[in-house]
Short mmCIF file of N, CA and C in Angstrom, two decimals:
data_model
loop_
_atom_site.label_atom_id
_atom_site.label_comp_id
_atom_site.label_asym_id
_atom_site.label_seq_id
_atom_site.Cartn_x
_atom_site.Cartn_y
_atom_site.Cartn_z
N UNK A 262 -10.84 8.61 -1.22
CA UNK A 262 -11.86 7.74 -0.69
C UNK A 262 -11.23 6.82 0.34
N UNK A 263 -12.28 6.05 1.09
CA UNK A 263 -11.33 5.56 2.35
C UNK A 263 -11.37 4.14 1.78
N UNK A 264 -10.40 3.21 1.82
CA UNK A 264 -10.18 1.88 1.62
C UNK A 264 -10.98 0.99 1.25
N UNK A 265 -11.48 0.89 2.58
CA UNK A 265 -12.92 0.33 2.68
C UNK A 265 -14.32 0.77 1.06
N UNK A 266 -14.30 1.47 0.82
CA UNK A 266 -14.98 2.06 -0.43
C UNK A 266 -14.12 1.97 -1.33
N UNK A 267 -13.19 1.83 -1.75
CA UNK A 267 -12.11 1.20 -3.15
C UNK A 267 -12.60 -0.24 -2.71
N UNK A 268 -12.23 -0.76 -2.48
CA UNK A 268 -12.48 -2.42 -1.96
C UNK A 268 -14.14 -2.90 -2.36
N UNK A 269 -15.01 -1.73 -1.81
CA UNK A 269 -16.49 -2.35 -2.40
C UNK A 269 -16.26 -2.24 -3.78
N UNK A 270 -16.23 -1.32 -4.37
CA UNK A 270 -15.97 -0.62 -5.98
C UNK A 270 -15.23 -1.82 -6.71
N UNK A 271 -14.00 -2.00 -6.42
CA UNK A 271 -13.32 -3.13 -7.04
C UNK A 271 -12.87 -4.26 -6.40
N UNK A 272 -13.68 -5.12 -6.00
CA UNK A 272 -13.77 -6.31 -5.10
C UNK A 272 -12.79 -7.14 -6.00
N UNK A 273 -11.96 -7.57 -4.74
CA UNK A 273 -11.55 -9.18 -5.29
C UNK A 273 -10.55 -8.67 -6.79
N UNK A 274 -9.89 -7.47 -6.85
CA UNK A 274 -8.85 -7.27 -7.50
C UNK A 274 -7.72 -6.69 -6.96
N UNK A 275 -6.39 -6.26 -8.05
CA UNK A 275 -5.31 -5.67 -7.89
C UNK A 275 -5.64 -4.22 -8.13
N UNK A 276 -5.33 -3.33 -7.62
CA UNK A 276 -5.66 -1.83 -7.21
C UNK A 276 -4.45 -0.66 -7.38
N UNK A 277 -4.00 0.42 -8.22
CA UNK A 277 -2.75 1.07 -8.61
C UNK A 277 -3.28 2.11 -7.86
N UNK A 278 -3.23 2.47 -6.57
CA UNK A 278 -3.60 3.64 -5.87
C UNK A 278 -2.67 4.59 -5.59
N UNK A 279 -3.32 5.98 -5.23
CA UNK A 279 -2.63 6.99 -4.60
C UNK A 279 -2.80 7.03 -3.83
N UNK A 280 -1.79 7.12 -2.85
CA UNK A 280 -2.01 7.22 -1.25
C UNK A 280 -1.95 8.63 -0.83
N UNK A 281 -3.23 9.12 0.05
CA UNK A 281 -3.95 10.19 -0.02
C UNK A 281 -3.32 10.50 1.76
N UNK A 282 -3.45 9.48 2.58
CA UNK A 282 -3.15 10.10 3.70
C UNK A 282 -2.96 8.43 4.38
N UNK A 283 -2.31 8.62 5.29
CA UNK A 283 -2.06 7.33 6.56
C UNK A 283 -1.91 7.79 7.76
N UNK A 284 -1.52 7.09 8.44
CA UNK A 284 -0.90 7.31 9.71
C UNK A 284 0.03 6.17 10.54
N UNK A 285 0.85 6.05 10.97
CA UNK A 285 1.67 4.99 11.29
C UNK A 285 1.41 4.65 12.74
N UNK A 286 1.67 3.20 12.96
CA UNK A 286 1.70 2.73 14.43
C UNK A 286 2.52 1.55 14.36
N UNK A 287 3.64 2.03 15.49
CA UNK A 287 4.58 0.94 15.42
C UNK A 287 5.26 1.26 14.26
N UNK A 288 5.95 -0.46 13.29
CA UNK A 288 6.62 -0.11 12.24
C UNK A 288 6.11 -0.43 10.89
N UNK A 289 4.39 0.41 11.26
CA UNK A 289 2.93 0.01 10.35
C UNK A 289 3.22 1.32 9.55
N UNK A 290 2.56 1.79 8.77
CA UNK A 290 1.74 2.60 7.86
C UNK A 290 0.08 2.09 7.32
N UNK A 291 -0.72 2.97 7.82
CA UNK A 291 -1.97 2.41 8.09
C UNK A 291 -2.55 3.28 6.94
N UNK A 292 -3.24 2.75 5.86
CA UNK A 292 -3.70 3.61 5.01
C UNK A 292 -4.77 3.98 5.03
N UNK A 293 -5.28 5.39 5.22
CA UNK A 293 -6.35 5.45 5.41
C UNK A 293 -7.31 6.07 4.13
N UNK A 294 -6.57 6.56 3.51
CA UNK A 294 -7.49 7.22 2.58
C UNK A 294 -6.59 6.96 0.50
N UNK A 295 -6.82 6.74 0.18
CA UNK A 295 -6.41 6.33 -1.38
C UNK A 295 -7.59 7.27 -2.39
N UNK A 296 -6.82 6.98 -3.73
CA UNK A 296 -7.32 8.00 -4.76
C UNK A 296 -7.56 6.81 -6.34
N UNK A 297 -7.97 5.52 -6.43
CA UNK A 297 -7.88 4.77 -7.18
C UNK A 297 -7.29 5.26 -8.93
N UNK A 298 -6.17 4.74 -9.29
CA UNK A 298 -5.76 4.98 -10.61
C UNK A 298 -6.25 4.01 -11.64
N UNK A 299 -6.19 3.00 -11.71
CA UNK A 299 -6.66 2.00 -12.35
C UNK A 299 -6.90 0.07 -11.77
N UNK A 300 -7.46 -0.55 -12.10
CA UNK A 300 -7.16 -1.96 -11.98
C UNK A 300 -5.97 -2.87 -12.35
N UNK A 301 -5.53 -3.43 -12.30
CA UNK A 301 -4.07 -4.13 -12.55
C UNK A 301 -4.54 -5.44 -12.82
N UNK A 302 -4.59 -6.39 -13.91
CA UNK A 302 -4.39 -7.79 -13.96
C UNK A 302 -3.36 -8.12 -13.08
N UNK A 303 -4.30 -9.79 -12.73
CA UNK A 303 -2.93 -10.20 -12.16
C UNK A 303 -2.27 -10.53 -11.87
N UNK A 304 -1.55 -11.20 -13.70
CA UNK A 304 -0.44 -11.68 -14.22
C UNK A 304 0.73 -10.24 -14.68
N UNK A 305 0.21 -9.00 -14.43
CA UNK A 305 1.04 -7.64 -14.44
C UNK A 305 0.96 -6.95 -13.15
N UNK A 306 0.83 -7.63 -11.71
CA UNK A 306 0.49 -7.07 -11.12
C UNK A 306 2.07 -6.77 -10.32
N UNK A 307 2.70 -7.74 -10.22
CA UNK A 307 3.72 -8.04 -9.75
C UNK A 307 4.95 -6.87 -10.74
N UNK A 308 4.98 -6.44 -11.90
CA UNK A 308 5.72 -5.77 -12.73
C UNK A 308 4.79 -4.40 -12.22
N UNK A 309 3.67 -3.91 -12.42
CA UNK A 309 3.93 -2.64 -11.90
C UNK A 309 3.61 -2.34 -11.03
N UNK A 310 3.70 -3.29 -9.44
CA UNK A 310 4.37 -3.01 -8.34
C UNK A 310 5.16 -2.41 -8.07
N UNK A 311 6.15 -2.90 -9.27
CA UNK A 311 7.83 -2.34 -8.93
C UNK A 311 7.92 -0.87 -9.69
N UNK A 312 6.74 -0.50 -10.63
CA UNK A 312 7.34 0.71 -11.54
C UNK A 312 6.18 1.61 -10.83
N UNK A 313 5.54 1.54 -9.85
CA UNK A 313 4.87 2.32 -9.16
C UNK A 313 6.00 3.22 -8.74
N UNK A 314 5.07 4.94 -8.82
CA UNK A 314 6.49 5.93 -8.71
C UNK A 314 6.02 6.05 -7.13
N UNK A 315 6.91 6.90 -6.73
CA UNK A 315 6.68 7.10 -5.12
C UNK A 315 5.38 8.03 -4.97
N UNK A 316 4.82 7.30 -3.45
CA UNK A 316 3.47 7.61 -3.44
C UNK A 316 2.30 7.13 -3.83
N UNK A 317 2.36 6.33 -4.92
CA UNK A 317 1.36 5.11 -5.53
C UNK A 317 1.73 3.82 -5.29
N UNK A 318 0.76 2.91 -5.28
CA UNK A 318 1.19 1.75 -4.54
C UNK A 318 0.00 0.53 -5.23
N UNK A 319 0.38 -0.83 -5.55
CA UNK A 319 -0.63 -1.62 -6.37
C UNK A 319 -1.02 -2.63 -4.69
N UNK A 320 -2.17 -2.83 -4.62
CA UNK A 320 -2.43 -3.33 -3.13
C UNK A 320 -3.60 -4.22 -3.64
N UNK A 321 -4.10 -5.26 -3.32
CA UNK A 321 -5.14 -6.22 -3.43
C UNK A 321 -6.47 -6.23 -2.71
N UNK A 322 -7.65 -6.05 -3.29
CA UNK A 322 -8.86 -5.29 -2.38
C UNK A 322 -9.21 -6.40 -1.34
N UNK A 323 -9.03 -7.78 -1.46
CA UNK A 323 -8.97 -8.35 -0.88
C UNK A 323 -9.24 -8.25 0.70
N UNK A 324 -7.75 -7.46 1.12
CA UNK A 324 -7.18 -6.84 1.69
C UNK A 324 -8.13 -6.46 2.97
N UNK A 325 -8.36 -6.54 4.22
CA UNK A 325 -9.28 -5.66 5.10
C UNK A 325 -8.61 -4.44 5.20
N UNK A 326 -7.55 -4.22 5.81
CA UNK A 326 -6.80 -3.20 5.87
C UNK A 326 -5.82 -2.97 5.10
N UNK A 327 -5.38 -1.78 4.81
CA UNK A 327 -4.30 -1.36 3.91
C UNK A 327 -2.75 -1.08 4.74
N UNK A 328 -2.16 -2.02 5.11
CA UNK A 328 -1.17 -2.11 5.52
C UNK A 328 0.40 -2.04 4.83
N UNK A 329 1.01 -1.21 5.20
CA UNK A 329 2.51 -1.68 4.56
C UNK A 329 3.08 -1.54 5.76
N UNK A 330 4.59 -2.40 5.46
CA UNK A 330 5.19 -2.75 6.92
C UNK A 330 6.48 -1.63 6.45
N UNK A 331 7.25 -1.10 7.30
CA UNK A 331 8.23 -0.34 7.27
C UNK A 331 9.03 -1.13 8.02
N UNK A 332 10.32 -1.34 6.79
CA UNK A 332 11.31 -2.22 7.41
C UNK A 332 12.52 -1.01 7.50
N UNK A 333 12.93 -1.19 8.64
CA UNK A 333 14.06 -0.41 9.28
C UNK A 333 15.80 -1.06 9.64
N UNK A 334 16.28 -0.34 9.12
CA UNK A 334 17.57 -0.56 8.49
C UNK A 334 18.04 -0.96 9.81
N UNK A 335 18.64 -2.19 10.38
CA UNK A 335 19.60 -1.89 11.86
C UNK A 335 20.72 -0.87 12.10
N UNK A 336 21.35 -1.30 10.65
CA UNK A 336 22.68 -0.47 10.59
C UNK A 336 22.66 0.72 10.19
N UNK A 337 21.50 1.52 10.59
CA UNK A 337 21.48 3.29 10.33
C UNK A 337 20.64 3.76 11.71
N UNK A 338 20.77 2.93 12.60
CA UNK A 338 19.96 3.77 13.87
C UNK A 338 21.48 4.39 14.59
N UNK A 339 20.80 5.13 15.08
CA UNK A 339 22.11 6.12 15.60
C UNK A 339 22.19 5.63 17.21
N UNK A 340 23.22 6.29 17.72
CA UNK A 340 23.51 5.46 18.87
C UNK A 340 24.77 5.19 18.94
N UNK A 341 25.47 5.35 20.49
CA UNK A 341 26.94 4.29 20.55
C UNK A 341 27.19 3.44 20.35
N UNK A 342 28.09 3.17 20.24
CA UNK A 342 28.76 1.87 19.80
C UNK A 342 29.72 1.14 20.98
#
């Protein structure tokens, strides 16, 4: 389902999604489509953030867009020296 429709469904909570598809711009990941797993309290939201396996992700409907930022290592871009 696309974001926007998780977000009506569970307004104004913490969200344990599958990320179904994105697309990146810049050093974005733009989510476009999710697969909702459950709701998250959230005073546990912050703990299974971290035990989310790869590919699922806890995000806040809040949220207009589903953004994650991709942080890029300096010291692994290739290049002379």
């Amino acid at each position: 389902m696309k974001w926007q429709e998780a977000r009506k469904l569970f307004p104004n909570q913490f969200l344990l999604v599958s990320i179904l598809d994105y697309h990146e711009e810049d050093d974005k990941k733009i989510v476009d489509e999710v697969a909702p797993i459950r709701t998250i309290s959230e005073k546990d939201a912050n703990k299974e953030f971290f035990r989310a396996k790869e590919g699922t992700i806890v995000y806040h409907t809040s949220n207009e867009e589903f953004v994650i930022y991709i942080r890029r290592d300096p010291l692994m871009k290739v290049g002379r020296i």
